[in-house]
Amino acid sequence: MTGAGRGFGRAIAKALAGAGASIVAVDLPAHEADNSATVEAIKGAGGTAIAVAADTSSMDGGNQAVRAAVDAYGALDVLVCTAEVVRPGSIMDISVEDWDAALDGTLKAAFTCVREASVVMRTQRSGRILLATSGLGLSRLANNEGLVSTATAAAGIAGIVRAVSKDLARYGVAVNGVDLDAVTDAHDRGSPWTPAGETTGSVEDVTALPVFLALTEAGGQVTGETFAVSRERIGVYARYRQDIVAARPGGWNMDQVKQYFATLDAAERLSHVSVQGYSGAGVPA
Amino acid sequence: MAGLLQDKVILITGAGRGIGRAIAHLAAKEGAAILVNDFGVNVDGSQPSEGPAEEVAKEIRDAGGDAAANFGSVSDAKDAKAMIEQAVKEFGRIDGLVNNAGIDRARMIFNMSEDEWDAVLAVHLRGNFLCSRYASEQMAKQRAGTILGVTSGNGTFGTTGMTNYGSAKAAIIGMNMAMARELAPFGVRSNSYHIGAQTRMTAQGSDEERAAREAARKAAGVQRPMGSANRPGRPEDGAPLPVYLMSDEAAAISGRVFYMGTDSLGIYNDLYPARVMTKQDGWSVDDVTEFFSAGLGSGVTPFPSGPQASNPS
């Protein structure tokens, strides 16, 4: 479990331990106190856990995390990545340093652990990988304004899920994404699919789906999907689909492309195309 | 007759060859002044050269168009900033940015090196970010402009042996959706698209890797991006899509994902959770198990299935 010192990571680590799993709690060296508290809480409840201080934004860190599991328990059955570095800012004003910190600490941190875990799980011919992502990067209805780095990392993690599930299918390793919607220090945007007025839960309220996917028999029979969970709701994200397809054997010229879009417009499809609240005309100078 | 991009200034990265070059030529034909960027590297990102960008700029000028060349690396913040500055200095503004530059280093996840991840992410994702970052500042000042991110079926569907490329291409969609919201108040638009053609990049990888990509595409029911059954895709086949998206005719379109194959043109769906189930007093693992078999699990990828079902695990 990466990001185990706080928020979703701690809650899911505790829930997995409560369901009988032995935990390797991984978090940044700077979060060592929090991470130790997670391990102590698990042990206090009669569970098994060790703490590993590692920065998984480098391959060395990912390797350290995975090796710790194999060294301590002789196997790695489940990898859950919730490590996330949040750096608010819009595309116009985010600094390059903040961008790199967010992308390295979230997207690359997932990659290094998945890569190192895939080596072990491929040899085992079994394993499950669960990566935390966010609707902020998946739906254009999401309120992701000012969180371009978060949206980008989340979308990239969903991309890892789709690609790696294909690489590892023949080895019996399942890879899925989870969009966890709850109130944490880092998240207060809510989810585009949770109706206004519905109470947003705590991190403890969204652990049942990750535990299901990580440990149950039925939960091991799915791969390449991204699920969404909030206190009251569970769903599975639609897969990408190419819609409103028009085909012209022989190809398209500029006028024909214009005509295609004009047809969409006439069918009022373009009203679904524009960003909510955006009007192309009359922008004040 | 005035072209679709008359008097607009367009920067296209990776425009020295392949699809980028085709977009540059069509945009110029439609009346735009073009800043042709190309770092001039091999498909794996090695051996920079000024040749390709200069050559395309010259081709455009020889055809009566307006073009200048830029040789910067999109993954270098100084170079990316300088690119936007050059467009403004030479042509007075920037109306369109096509983040087309890309490299490829295909590898199965369990063999992928840190360097293979870093190199591909640097060009595709960080390069997309850096150019968009500096272009958006200028476009917001102008109260006009369009940014295009280039994604791929490898990002939307996932392809074996391409975690680095696929993740970067998926991330670009998230970035462009956020940018669409952030830039809307300034009259600036952002969309993603992918177009398919046979280029030196699609010829990459071993025979086995190419066969595996083709099989995965078939299994996912995805059109072969390099062409139709009848003919291979040419780099110029898809160029009308980005050109249209940068035109004023597309003024209402932002935050969406388009694709163009050799013969086909379409829009991607938005992703949102389907088959949502509600339980007002919260979920236990047993509840989830029950609801999964009752409907949530229908339609999801069955697993294990196929060859892996014979594994002892």
Coordinates of C-alpha atoms in Angstrom, one line a residue:
Chain A
M1 CA 0.0 0.0 0.0
T2 CA 1.6 3.3 -1.1
G3 CA 0.5 6.5 0.5
A4 CA -0.3 4.5 3.6
G5 CA 0.5 7.3 6.1
R6 CA -2.6 9.3 5.4
G7 CA -6.1 9.6 3.9
F8 CA -7.2 6.9 1.6
G9 CA -4.0 4.9 1.9
R10 CA -4.3 4.6 5.7
A11 CA -8.0 3.7 5.6
I12 CA -7.6 1.1 2.9
A13 CA -4.5 -0.4 4.6
K14 CA -6.5 -0.8 7.8
A15 CA -9.4 -2.3 6.0
L16 CA -7.3 -4.8 4.1
A17 CA -5.5 -5.8 7.3
G18 CA -8.9 -6.2 9.0
A19 CA -9.8 -8.6 6.2
G20 CA -6.7 -10.7 6.9
A21 CA -4.0 -9.3 4.6
S22 CA -0.5 -8.6 5.7
I23 CA 0.4 -5.0 4.9
V24 CA 3.5 -3.3 3.7
A25 CA 2.8 0.4 4.5
V26 CA 4.8 2.6 2.2
D27 CA 5.0 6.4 2.4
L28 CA 7.6 9.1 1.9
P29 CA 10.4 9.5 4.4
A30 CA 8.9 12.8 5.3
H31 CA 5.6 11.0 6.3
E32 CA 7.4 8.5 8.5
A33 CA 5.5 9.4 11.7
D34 CA 2.2 9.1 10.0
N35 CA 3.1 5.8 8.3
S36 CA 4.3 4.3 11.6
A37 CA 1.0 5.4 13.1
T38 CA -0.8 3.4 10.4
V39 CA 1.3 0.3 11.2
E40 CA 0.7 0.7 14.9
A41 CA -3.1 1.0 14.4
I42 CA -3.1 -2.2 12.3
K43 CA -1.0 -4.1 14.9
G44 CA -3.1 -2.7 17.7
A45 CA -6.2 -4.2 16.1
G46 CA -4.4 -7.6 15.8
G47 CA -3.2 -7.3 12.3
T48 CA 0.2 -7.7 10.6
A49 CA 2.0 -4.7 9.0
I50 CA 5.5 -3.3 8.4
A51 CA 6.4 0.3 7.5
V52 CA 8.7 1.2 4.6
A53 CA 9.9 4.8 4.1
A54 CA 10.4 5.1 0.3
D55 CA 10.0 7.8 -2.4
T56 CA 8.3 5.8 -5.2
S57 CA 8.8 8.6 -7.7
S58 CA 12.0 6.8 -8.7
M59 CA 12.5 3.2 -9.8
D60 CA 14.7 2.7 -6.7
G61 CA 11.8 3.7 -4.5
G62 CA 9.4 1.4 -6.3
N63 CA 11.9 -1.4 -6.0
Q64 CA 12.4 -0.8 -2.3
A65 CA 8.7 -1.0 -1.7
V66 CA 8.1 -4.2 -3.6
R67 CA 11.3 -5.9 -2.3
A68 CA 10.1 -5.2 1.2
A69 CA 6.9 -7.2 0.7
V70 CA 8.7 -10.2 -0.8
D71 CA 11.4 -10.1 1.9
A72 CA 8.9 -9.8 4.8
Y73 CA 6.2 -12.1 3.5
G74 CA 7.6 -14.1 0.6
A75 CA 5.1 -12.9 -1.9
L76 CA 3.3 -9.8 -3.2
D77 CA -0.4 -10.6 -3.9
V78 CA -1.8 -7.1 -4.1
L79 CA -0.4 -3.7 -4.9
V80 CA -2.5 -0.7 -4.1
C81 CA -1.2 2.7 -5.1
T82 CA -2.7 5.8 -3.5
A83 CA 0.4 8.0 -3.2
E84 CA -0.4 11.4 -4.6
V85 CA 1.2 14.8 -4.6
V86 CA -1.3 17.6 -5.1
R87 CA -0.2 20.9 -6.6
P88 CA -3.0 23.3 -7.4
G89 CA -2.7 25.7 -10.3
S90 CA -4.1 26.3 -13.7
I91 CA -2.3 25.8 -17.0
M92 CA -1.5 29.5 -17.2
D93 CA 0.1 29.9 -13.8
I94 CA 1.3 26.5 -12.4
S95 CA 5.1 26.5 -12.1
V96 CA 7.2 23.9 -13.9
E97 CA 8.5 22.7 -10.5
D98 CA 4.9 22.2 -9.1
W99 CA 4.0 20.3 -12.3
D100 CA 7.0 18.0 -12.0
A101 CA 6.3 17.4 -8.3
A102 CA 2.6 16.5 -8.9
L103 CA 3.3 14.2 -12.0
D104 CA 6.4 12.5 -10.5
G105 CA 4.7 12.0 -7.1
T106 CA 1.5 10.6 -8.5
L107 CA 1.8 9.2 -12.1
K108 CA 5.4 8.1 -12.0
A109 CA 5.1 6.9 -8.5
A110 CA 2.4 4.5 -9.7
F111 CA 4.4 3.4 -12.7
T112 CA 7.5 2.5 -10.6
C113 CA 5.5 0.3 -8.2
V114 CA 3.5 -1.3 -11.0
R115 CA 6.6 -2.0 -13.0
E116 CA 8.4 -3.6 -10.0
A117 CA 5.3 -5.5 -8.9
S118 CA 4.7 -6.8 -12.4
V119 CA 8.1 -8.6 -12.3
V120 CA 7.1 -10.5 -9.1
M121 CA 3.5 -11.1 -10.1
R122 CA 4.5 -12.4 -13.5
T123 CA 6.7 -15.0 -11.8
Q124 CA 4.0 -15.9 -9.3
R125 CA 1.4 -16.1 -12.2
S126 CA -1.0 -14.2 -9.9
G127 CA -1.5 -10.9 -8.4
R128 CA -3.8 -7.8 -8.3
I129 CA -3.0 -4.2 -8.9
L130 CA -5.3 -1.4 -7.8
L131 CA -4.5 2.2 -8.7
A132 CA -6.2 5.2 -7.3
T133 CA -7.3 7.6 -10.0
S134 CA -9.8 10.5 -10.1
G135 CA -12.8 11.6 -12.1
L136 CA -11.1 14.9 -12.3
G137 CA -9.1 13.5 -15.2
L138 CA -11.8 11.3 -16.7
S139 CA -14.9 13.3 -17.2
R140 CA -15.2 16.7 -18.8
L141 CA -18.1 17.4 -16.4
A142 CA -15.6 17.2 -13.5
N143 CA -14.8 20.5 -11.7
N144 CA -11.1 20.2 -12.4
E145 CA -10.5 23.9 -13.0
G146 CA -7.2 24.9 -11.3
L147 CA -6.2 21.3 -10.8
V148 CA -4.7 20.6 -14.2
S149 CA -1.8 18.6 -12.8
T150 CA -4.1 16.4 -10.7
A151 CA -6.4 15.8 -13.7
T152 CA -3.5 14.9 -15.9
A153 CA -1.9 12.5 -13.4
A154 CA -5.3 10.8 -12.8
A155 CA -5.9 10.4 -16.5
G156 CA -2.4 9.0 -17.0
I157 CA -3.0 6.4 -14.2
A158 CA -6.2 5.3 -15.9
G159 CA -4.0 4.9 -19.0
I160 CA -1.6 2.7 -17.0
V161 CA -4.5 0.5 -15.9
R162 CA -5.6 0.0 -19.6
A163 CA -2.1 -0.7 -20.9
V164 CA -0.8 -2.9 -18.0
S165 CA -4.0 -5.0 -17.8
K166 CA -3.2 -6.1 -21.3
D167 CA 0.5 -6.8 -20.7
L168 CA -0.3 -8.9 -17.6
A169 CA -3.6 -10.7 -18.6
R170 CA -1.8 -13.8 -19.8
Y171 CA 0.0 -14.0 -16.4
G172 CA -3.1 -14.0 -14.3
V173 CA -2.6 -10.5 -13.0
A174 CA -5.6 -8.2 -12.7
V175 CA -5.2 -4.4 -12.9
N176 CA -8.0 -2.0 -12.1
G177 CA -8.4 1.7 -11.2
V178 CA -10.5 3.1 -8.4
D179 CA -11.9 6.7 -8.2
L180 CA -12.3 7.2 -4.5
D181 CA -14.6 10.0 -3.6
A182 CA -14.4 11.2 0.0
V183 CA -13.3 14.2 2.0
T184 CA -9.6 14.3 2.6
D185 CA -7.0 17.1 3.1
A186 CA -6.2 16.9 -0.6
H187 CA -9.7 16.5 -2.1
D188 CA -12.7 18.6 -1.6
R189 CA -14.1 18.8 -5.2
G190 CA -16.5 16.0 -5.0
S191 CA -17.3 13.9 -7.9
P192 CA -19.1 14.8 -11.1
W193 CA -21.4 11.9 -10.7
T194 CA -22.4 12.5 -7.0
P195 CA -25.6 14.5 -7.0
A196 CA -25.5 17.9 -5.2
G197 CA -26.7 17.5 -1.6
E198 CA -25.6 13.9 -1.2
T199 CA -23.3 13.7 1.9
T200 CA -19.7 13.1 1.0
G201 CA -18.3 10.5 3.2
S202 CA -14.9 10.0 5.0
V203 CA -12.1 7.9 3.7
E204 CA -13.3 5.0 5.9
D205 CA -16.6 5.0 3.9
V206 CA -15.0 4.0 0.6
T207 CA -12.8 1.0 1.5
A208 CA -15.3 -1.8 0.8
L209 CA -14.8 -1.6 -3.0
P210 CA -11.0 -1.7 -2.8
V211 CA -11.1 -4.6 -0.4
F212 CA -13.5 -6.4 -2.7
L213 CA -11.2 -6.0 -5.7
A214 CA -8.1 -6.8 -3.7
L215 CA -9.1 -9.9 -1.7
T216 CA -12.3 -11.5 -2.8
E217 CA -12.7 -14.3 -5.4
A218 CA -15.3 -12.3 -7.4
G219 CA -13.1 -9.2 -7.2
G220 CA -10.3 -11.0 -9.0
Q221 CA -12.4 -11.7 -12.0
V222 CA -12.2 -8.3 -13.6
T223 CA -9.3 -6.4 -15.2
G224 CA -8.7 -3.2 -17.1
E225 CA -11.6 -1.3 -15.6
T226 CA -11.9 1.8 -13.5
F227 CA -14.4 1.8 -10.7
A228 CA -15.9 4.7 -8.8
V229 CA -16.9 4.7 -5.2
S230 CA -18.4 7.2 -2.7
R231 CA -20.2 6.7 0.6
E232 CA -23.5 5.9 -1.1
R233 CA -22.5 5.0 -4.7
I234 CA -20.5 2.4 -6.6
G235 CA -20.1 2.3 -10.3
V236 CA -17.8 1.4 -13.1
Y237 CA -16.6 4.0 -15.6
A238 CA -17.6 3.7 -19.2
R239 CA -14.8 2.6 -21.5
Y240 CA -13.7 4.9 -24.3
R241 CA -15.8 4.5 -27.4
Q242 CA -15.6 6.1 -30.8
D243 CA -19.0 7.7 -31.3
I244 CA -20.8 9.4 -34.1
V245 CA -18.5 7.7 -36.6
A246 CA -18.8 8.7 -40.2
A247 CA -16.9 6.8 -42.8
R248 CA -15.8 7.9 -46.3
P249 CA -14.0 5.2 -48.2
G250 CA -11.1 7.1 -49.9
G251 CA -10.8 9.7 -47.2
W252 CA -11.8 13.2 -46.3
N253 CA -11.0 16.6 -47.7
M254 CA -11.3 19.9 -45.8
D255 CA -14.8 20.7 -47.1
Q256 CA -16.1 17.2 -46.2
V257 CA -14.8 17.6 -42.6
K258 CA -16.5 21.0 -42.4
Q259 CA -19.7 19.3 -43.6
Y260 CA -19.4 16.5 -41.0
F261 CA -19.3 19.1 -38.2
A262 CA -22.1 21.1 -39.7
T263 CA -24.2 17.9 -39.6
L264 CA -23.4 17.4 -36.0
D265 CA -24.4 21.0 -35.4
A266 CA -27.7 20.6 -37.2
A267 CA -28.4 17.5 -35.1
E268 CA -27.7 19.7 -32.0
R269 CA -24.8 17.4 -31.1
L270 CA -22.4 20.3 -30.7
S271 CA -24.4 21.5 -27.7
H272 CA -22.9 18.5 -26.0
V273 CA -19.5 19.3 -27.3
S274 CA -18.9 22.7 -25.8
V275 CA -17.6 23.1 -22.3
Q276 CA -20.2 24.0 -19.7
G277 CA -20.4 27.8 -19.5
Y278 CA -18.2 28.4 -22.5
S279 CA -19.4 30.7 -25.2
G280 CA -17.1 31.2 -28.1
A281 CA -18.3 34.7 -28.8
G282 CA -18.2 38.0 -26.9
V283 CA -15.2 37.2 -24.7
P284 CA -14.3 40.5 -23.0
A285 CA -10.9 41.8 -24.0
Chain B
M1 CA -11.1 32.7 -51.3
A2 CA -9.9 33.2 -47.8
G3 CA -8.7 29.9 -46.2
L4 CA -10.1 28.3 -43.0
L5 CA -7.1 29.6 -41.0
Q6 CA -6.5 32.9 -42.9
D7 CA -4.1 35.1 -41.0
K8 CA -3.8 32.8 -38.1
V9 CA -0.4 31.9 -36.6
I10 CA 0.1 28.2 -35.8
L11 CA 2.9 26.4 -34.0
I12 CA 3.1 22.7 -34.8
T13 CA 5.6 20.7 -32.8
G14 CA 7.3 17.7 -34.4
A15 CA 6.3 19.1 -37.8
G16 CA 9.5 18.1 -39.6
R17 CA 8.2 14.8 -40.7
G18 CA 5.1 12.5 -40.8
I19 CA 1.7 13.7 -39.6
G20 CA 3.1 17.0 -38.2
R21 CA 4.5 18.0 -41.6
A22 CA 1.2 17.1 -43.3
I23 CA -0.7 19.4 -40.8
A24 CA 1.8 22.2 -41.4
H25 CA 1.2 22.0 -45.2
L26 CA -2.6 22.0 -44.9
A27 CA -2.7 24.8 -42.3
A28 CA -0.4 26.9 -44.6
K29 CA -2.6 26.2 -47.6
E30 CA -5.6 27.4 -45.5
G31 CA -3.9 30.7 -45.0
A32 CA -2.0 30.3 -41.7
A33 CA 1.6 31.4 -41.0
I34 CA 3.4 28.4 -39.6
L35 CA 6.1 28.0 -37.0
V36 CA 7.5 24.6 -37.9
N37 CA 9.1 23.0 -34.8
D38 CA 11.2 19.9 -34.9
F39 CA 14.0 18.8 -32.7
G40 CA 15.0 16.6 -35.6
V41 CA 15.6 13.4 -33.7
N42 CA 15.2 9.7 -34.5
V43 CA 12.0 7.9 -33.4
D44 CA 13.7 7.0 -30.1
G45 CA 14.5 10.6 -29.4
S46 CA 18.2 10.5 -30.2
Q47 CA 20.5 12.7 -32.5
P48 CA 18.9 16.2 -32.8
S49 CA 19.2 18.0 -36.1
E50 CA 18.0 21.2 -37.6
G51 CA 17.3 19.7 -41.1
P52 CA 13.7 18.5 -40.9
A53 CA 12.1 21.8 -39.5
E54 CA 14.1 24.0 -41.9
E55 CA 13.2 21.8 -44.9
V56 CA 9.4 21.9 -44.2
A57 CA 9.5 25.7 -43.6
K58 CA 11.2 26.1 -46.9
E59 CA 8.7 23.8 -48.6
I60 CA 5.9 26.0 -47.3
R61 CA 7.6 29.3 -48.4
D62 CA 8.4 27.8 -51.8
A63 CA 4.6 27.1 -52.2
G64 CA 3.9 30.7 -51.5
G65 CA 3.1 30.4 -47.8
D66 CA 4.5 32.0 -44.7
A67 CA 6.7 29.8 -42.4
A68 CA 9.7 29.9 -40.0
A69 CA 11.6 27.0 -38.4
N70 CA 12.3 26.3 -34.7
F71 CA 14.6 23.5 -33.6
G72 CA 13.9 23.4 -29.9
S73 CA 13.0 20.4 -27.7
V74 CA 9.4 20.4 -26.4
S75 CA 10.6 18.8 -23.2
D76 CA 12.9 21.6 -22.3
A77 CA 11.2 24.5 -20.5
K78 CA 13.5 27.1 -21.9
D79 CA 13.1 25.8 -25.5
A80 CA 9.3 25.6 -25.1
K81 CA 9.1 29.2 -23.8
A82 CA 11.4 30.4 -26.7
M83 CA 9.1 28.6 -29.2
I84 CA 6.1 30.7 -28.2
E85 CA 8.3 33.9 -28.1
Q86 CA 9.5 33.2 -31.6
A87 CA 6.0 32.8 -32.9
V88 CA 5.0 36.2 -31.3
K89 CA 8.2 37.9 -32.5
E90 CA 8.0 36.7 -36.1
F91 CA 4.3 36.7 -36.7
G92 CA 2.9 38.9 -33.9
R93 CA 0.7 36.3 -32.0
I94 CA -0.1 32.6 -31.7
D95 CA -3.6 31.3 -32.5
G96 CA -3.0 27.6 -32.6
L97 CA -0.7 25.1 -30.9
V98 CA -0.6 21.5 -32.1
N99 CA 1.3 19.4 -29.6
N100 CA 2.3 16.8 -32.2
A101 CA 5.9 15.9 -31.2
G102 CA 6.3 12.4 -30.0
I103 CA 8.7 9.5 -29.6
D104 CA 8.2 5.8 -29.0
R105 CA 10.0 3.2 -26.9
A106 CA 7.7 0.2 -26.8
R107 CA 8.4 -2.4 -24.1
M108 CA 6.4 -4.8 -21.9
I109 CA 5.7 -3.4 -18.4
F110 CA 7.9 -6.0 -16.7
N111 CA 10.9 -5.1 -19.0
M112 CA 10.4 -1.3 -19.2
S113 CA 13.3 0.7 -17.8
E114 CA 13.0 3.9 -15.9
D115 CA 14.7 5.7 -18.8
E116 CA 12.2 4.3 -21.3
W117 CA 9.4 5.7 -19.1
D118 CA 11.1 9.0 -18.5
A119 CA 12.0 9.6 -22.1
V120 CA 8.5 9.0 -23.5
L121 CA 6.8 10.9 -20.8
A122 CA 9.2 13.8 -21.1
V123 CA 8.4 14.4 -24.8
H124 CA 4.7 13.5 -24.9
L125 CA 3.4 14.7 -21.6
R126 CA 5.9 17.2 -20.2
G127 CA 6.4 18.6 -23.7
N128 CA 2.6 18.9 -24.2
F129 CA 2.4 20.6 -20.8
L130 CA 5.4 23.0 -21.3
C131 CA 4.2 24.3 -24.8
S132 CA 0.6 24.6 -23.6
R133 CA 1.8 26.3 -20.4
Y134 CA 3.5 29.2 -22.3
A135 CA 1.1 29.3 -25.2
S136 CA -1.9 29.6 -22.9
E137 CA -0.4 32.7 -21.2
Q138 CA -0.1 34.4 -24.6
M139 CA -3.5 33.2 -25.8
A140 CA -5.2 34.4 -22.6
K141 CA -3.7 37.8 -23.2
Q142 CA -5.1 37.7 -26.8
R143 CA -8.4 36.5 -25.6
A144 CA -8.2 33.9 -28.4
G145 CA -6.5 30.7 -29.4
T146 CA -6.7 26.9 -29.6
I147 CA -4.5 24.3 -28.1
L148 CA -4.6 20.7 -29.4
G149 CA -3.3 17.7 -27.6
V150 CA -2.5 14.6 -29.6
T151 CA -3.7 11.4 -28.0
S152 CA -3.8 7.9 -29.4
G153 CA -5.9 4.7 -29.4
N154 CA -3.0 3.4 -27.3
G155 CA -4.1 5.8 -24.6
T156 CA -7.9 5.4 -25.0
F157 CA -8.0 1.6 -25.4
G158 CA -4.6 0.5 -24.1
T159 CA -2.2 -1.6 -26.0
T160 CA 0.2 -4.2 -24.9
G161 CA 3.8 -3.2 -24.7
M162 CA 3.1 0.5 -24.5
T163 CA 2.5 1.5 -20.9
N164 CA 4.7 4.6 -21.2
Y165 CA 3.2 5.8 -24.5
G166 CA -0.4 4.8 -23.5
S167 CA -0.2 6.5 -20.1
A168 CA 1.1 9.7 -21.6
K169 CA -1.6 9.7 -24.3
A170 CA -4.3 9.1 -21.7
A171 CA -2.9 11.8 -19.5
I172 CA -3.0 14.3 -22.4
I173 CA -6.8 13.9 -22.5
G174 CA -7.1 14.8 -18.8
M175 CA -4.8 17.8 -19.3
N176 CA -6.8 19.1 -22.2
M177 CA -10.2 18.7 -20.4
A178 CA -8.8 20.7 -17.4
M179 CA -7.3 23.3 -19.8
A180 CA -10.6 23.6 -21.6
R181 CA -12.3 24.7 -18.3
E182 CA -9.4 26.9 -17.1
L183 CA -9.1 28.7 -20.4
A184 CA -12.8 29.1 -21.3
P185 CA -13.1 32.4 -19.5
F186 CA -10.4 33.8 -21.8
G187 CA -11.9 32.6 -25.1
V188 CA -9.2 30.0 -25.5
R189 CA -10.1 26.4 -26.5
S190 CA -8.5 23.1 -25.9
N191 CA -9.3 19.7 -27.5
S192 CA -7.5 16.4 -28.0
Y193 CA -7.5 14.2 -31.1
H194 CA -5.7 11.4 -32.7
I195 CA -5.3 10.5 -36.4
G196 CA -3.8 7.4 -37.9
A197 CA -1.2 7.0 -40.6
Q198 CA 1.8 4.9 -41.4
T199 CA 4.8 6.8 -40.4
R200 CA 8.3 5.9 -39.4
M201 CA 7.0 5.6 -35.8
T202 CA 4.3 3.0 -36.5
A203 CA 7.0 0.8 -38.1
Q204 CA 8.7 0.6 -34.7
G205 CA 9.3 -2.5 -32.6
S206 CA 10.0 -6.1 -33.4
D207 CA 7.7 -8.2 -35.6
E208 CA 6.3 -9.8 -32.5
E209 CA 5.6 -6.4 -30.8
R210 CA 3.8 -5.1 -33.9
A211 CA 1.8 -8.4 -34.2
A212 CA 0.8 -8.1 -30.5
R213 CA -0.3 -4.5 -31.0
E214 CA -2.4 -5.5 -34.0
A215 CA -4.0 -8.5 -32.2
A216 CA -4.8 -6.3 -29.2
R217 CA -6.4 -3.7 -31.5
K218 CA -8.5 -6.4 -33.2
A219 CA -9.6 -7.8 -29.8
A220 CA -10.7 -4.3 -28.7
G221 CA -12.6 -3.9 -32.0
V222 CA -10.5 -0.8 -32.8
Q223 CA -10.0 0.3 -36.4
R224 CA -6.5 -0.3 -37.6
P225 CA -5.0 3.2 -37.3
M226 CA -2.5 2.8 -40.0
G227 CA -5.1 2.4 -42.7
S228 CA -8.3 0.8 -43.9
A229 CA -8.7 -2.6 -45.5
N230 CA -8.3 -0.9 -48.8
R231 CA -5.1 1.2 -48.4
P232 CA -2.5 2.3 -45.9
G233 CA -3.1 5.6 -44.1
R234 CA -1.1 8.5 -45.5
P235 CA 0.2 11.2 -43.1
E236 CA -2.1 13.8 -44.9
D237 CA -5.3 11.8 -44.4
G238 CA -6.1 13.1 -40.9
A239 CA -4.7 16.7 -41.3
P240 CA -8.2 18.3 -42.0
L241 CA -9.3 17.4 -38.4
P242 CA -6.8 19.5 -36.5
V243 CA -7.0 22.3 -39.1
Y244 CA -10.8 22.4 -38.6
L245 CA -10.5 22.4 -34.8
M246 CA -8.2 25.4 -34.9
S247 CA -10.6 27.4 -37.2
D248 CA -13.2 29.8 -36.1
E249 CA -15.9 27.4 -37.4
A250 CA -15.0 25.3 -34.3
A251 CA -15.5 28.2 -31.9
A252 CA -18.0 26.2 -29.8
I253 CA -15.9 23.1 -29.4
S254 CA -13.7 22.7 -26.4
G255 CA -12.8 19.9 -23.9
R256 CA -13.5 17.0 -26.3
V257 CA -11.7 14.1 -27.9
F258 CA -11.8 13.5 -31.6
Y259 CA -10.3 10.9 -33.9
M260 CA -9.8 10.4 -37.6
G261 CA -8.8 7.2 -39.3
T262 CA -8.0 6.7 -42.9
D263 CA -11.7 6.6 -43.8
S264 CA -13.5 7.5 -40.5
L265 CA -14.1 10.5 -38.4
G266 CA -15.7 10.6 -35.0
I267 CA -15.9 11.9 -31.4
Y268 CA -15.1 9.9 -28.2
N269 CA -17.7 9.5 -25.5
D270 CA -17.1 11.2 -22.2
L271 CA -16.2 8.9 -19.3
Y272 CA -18.6 8.7 -16.4
P273 CA -19.5 5.8 -14.1
A274 CA -22.2 3.5 -15.6
R275 CA -24.3 1.0 -13.7
V276 CA -24.1 3.1 -10.6
M277 CA -25.7 1.5 -7.5
T278 CA -26.8 3.4 -4.5
K279 CA -26.9 2.3 -0.9
Q280 CA -27.8 5.0 1.6
D281 CA -26.3 3.4 4.7
G282 CA -22.9 2.7 3.1
W283 CA -21.2 -0.4 1.8
S284 CA -19.7 -3.5 3.3
V285 CA -17.5 -5.9 1.3
D286 CA -20.4 -8.4 1.3
D287 CA -22.7 -5.7 -0.1
V288 CA -20.2 -5.0 -2.9
T289 CA -19.8 -8.7 -3.7
E290 CA -23.6 -9.1 -3.9
F291 CA -24.1 -6.0 -6.0
F292 CA -21.2 -6.9 -8.3
S293 CA -22.9 -10.2 -9.3
A294 CA -26.2 -8.4 -9.5
G295 CA -25.2 -6.0 -12.1
L296 CA -22.1 -3.9 -11.5
G297 CA -19.9 -6.7 -12.9
S298 CA -22.0 -7.2 -16.1
G299 CA -20.1 -6.0 -19.1
V300 CA -16.8 -5.6 -17.4
T301 CA -13.8 -7.4 -18.9
P302 CA -14.1 -11.0 -17.9
F303 CA -11.0 -12.3 -16.2
P304 CA -9.4 -14.7 -16.1
S305 CA -10.2 -15.7 -19.7
G306 CA -8.3 -17.0 -22.7
P307 CA -4.8 -18.3 -22.3
Q308 CA -4.3 -17.1 -18.7
A309 CA -7.3 -19.3 -17.6
S310 CA -5.0 -22.3 -17.8
N311 CA -2.5 -20.8 -15.3
P312 CA -2.3 -22.8 -12.1
S313 CA -3.2 -19.7 -10.1

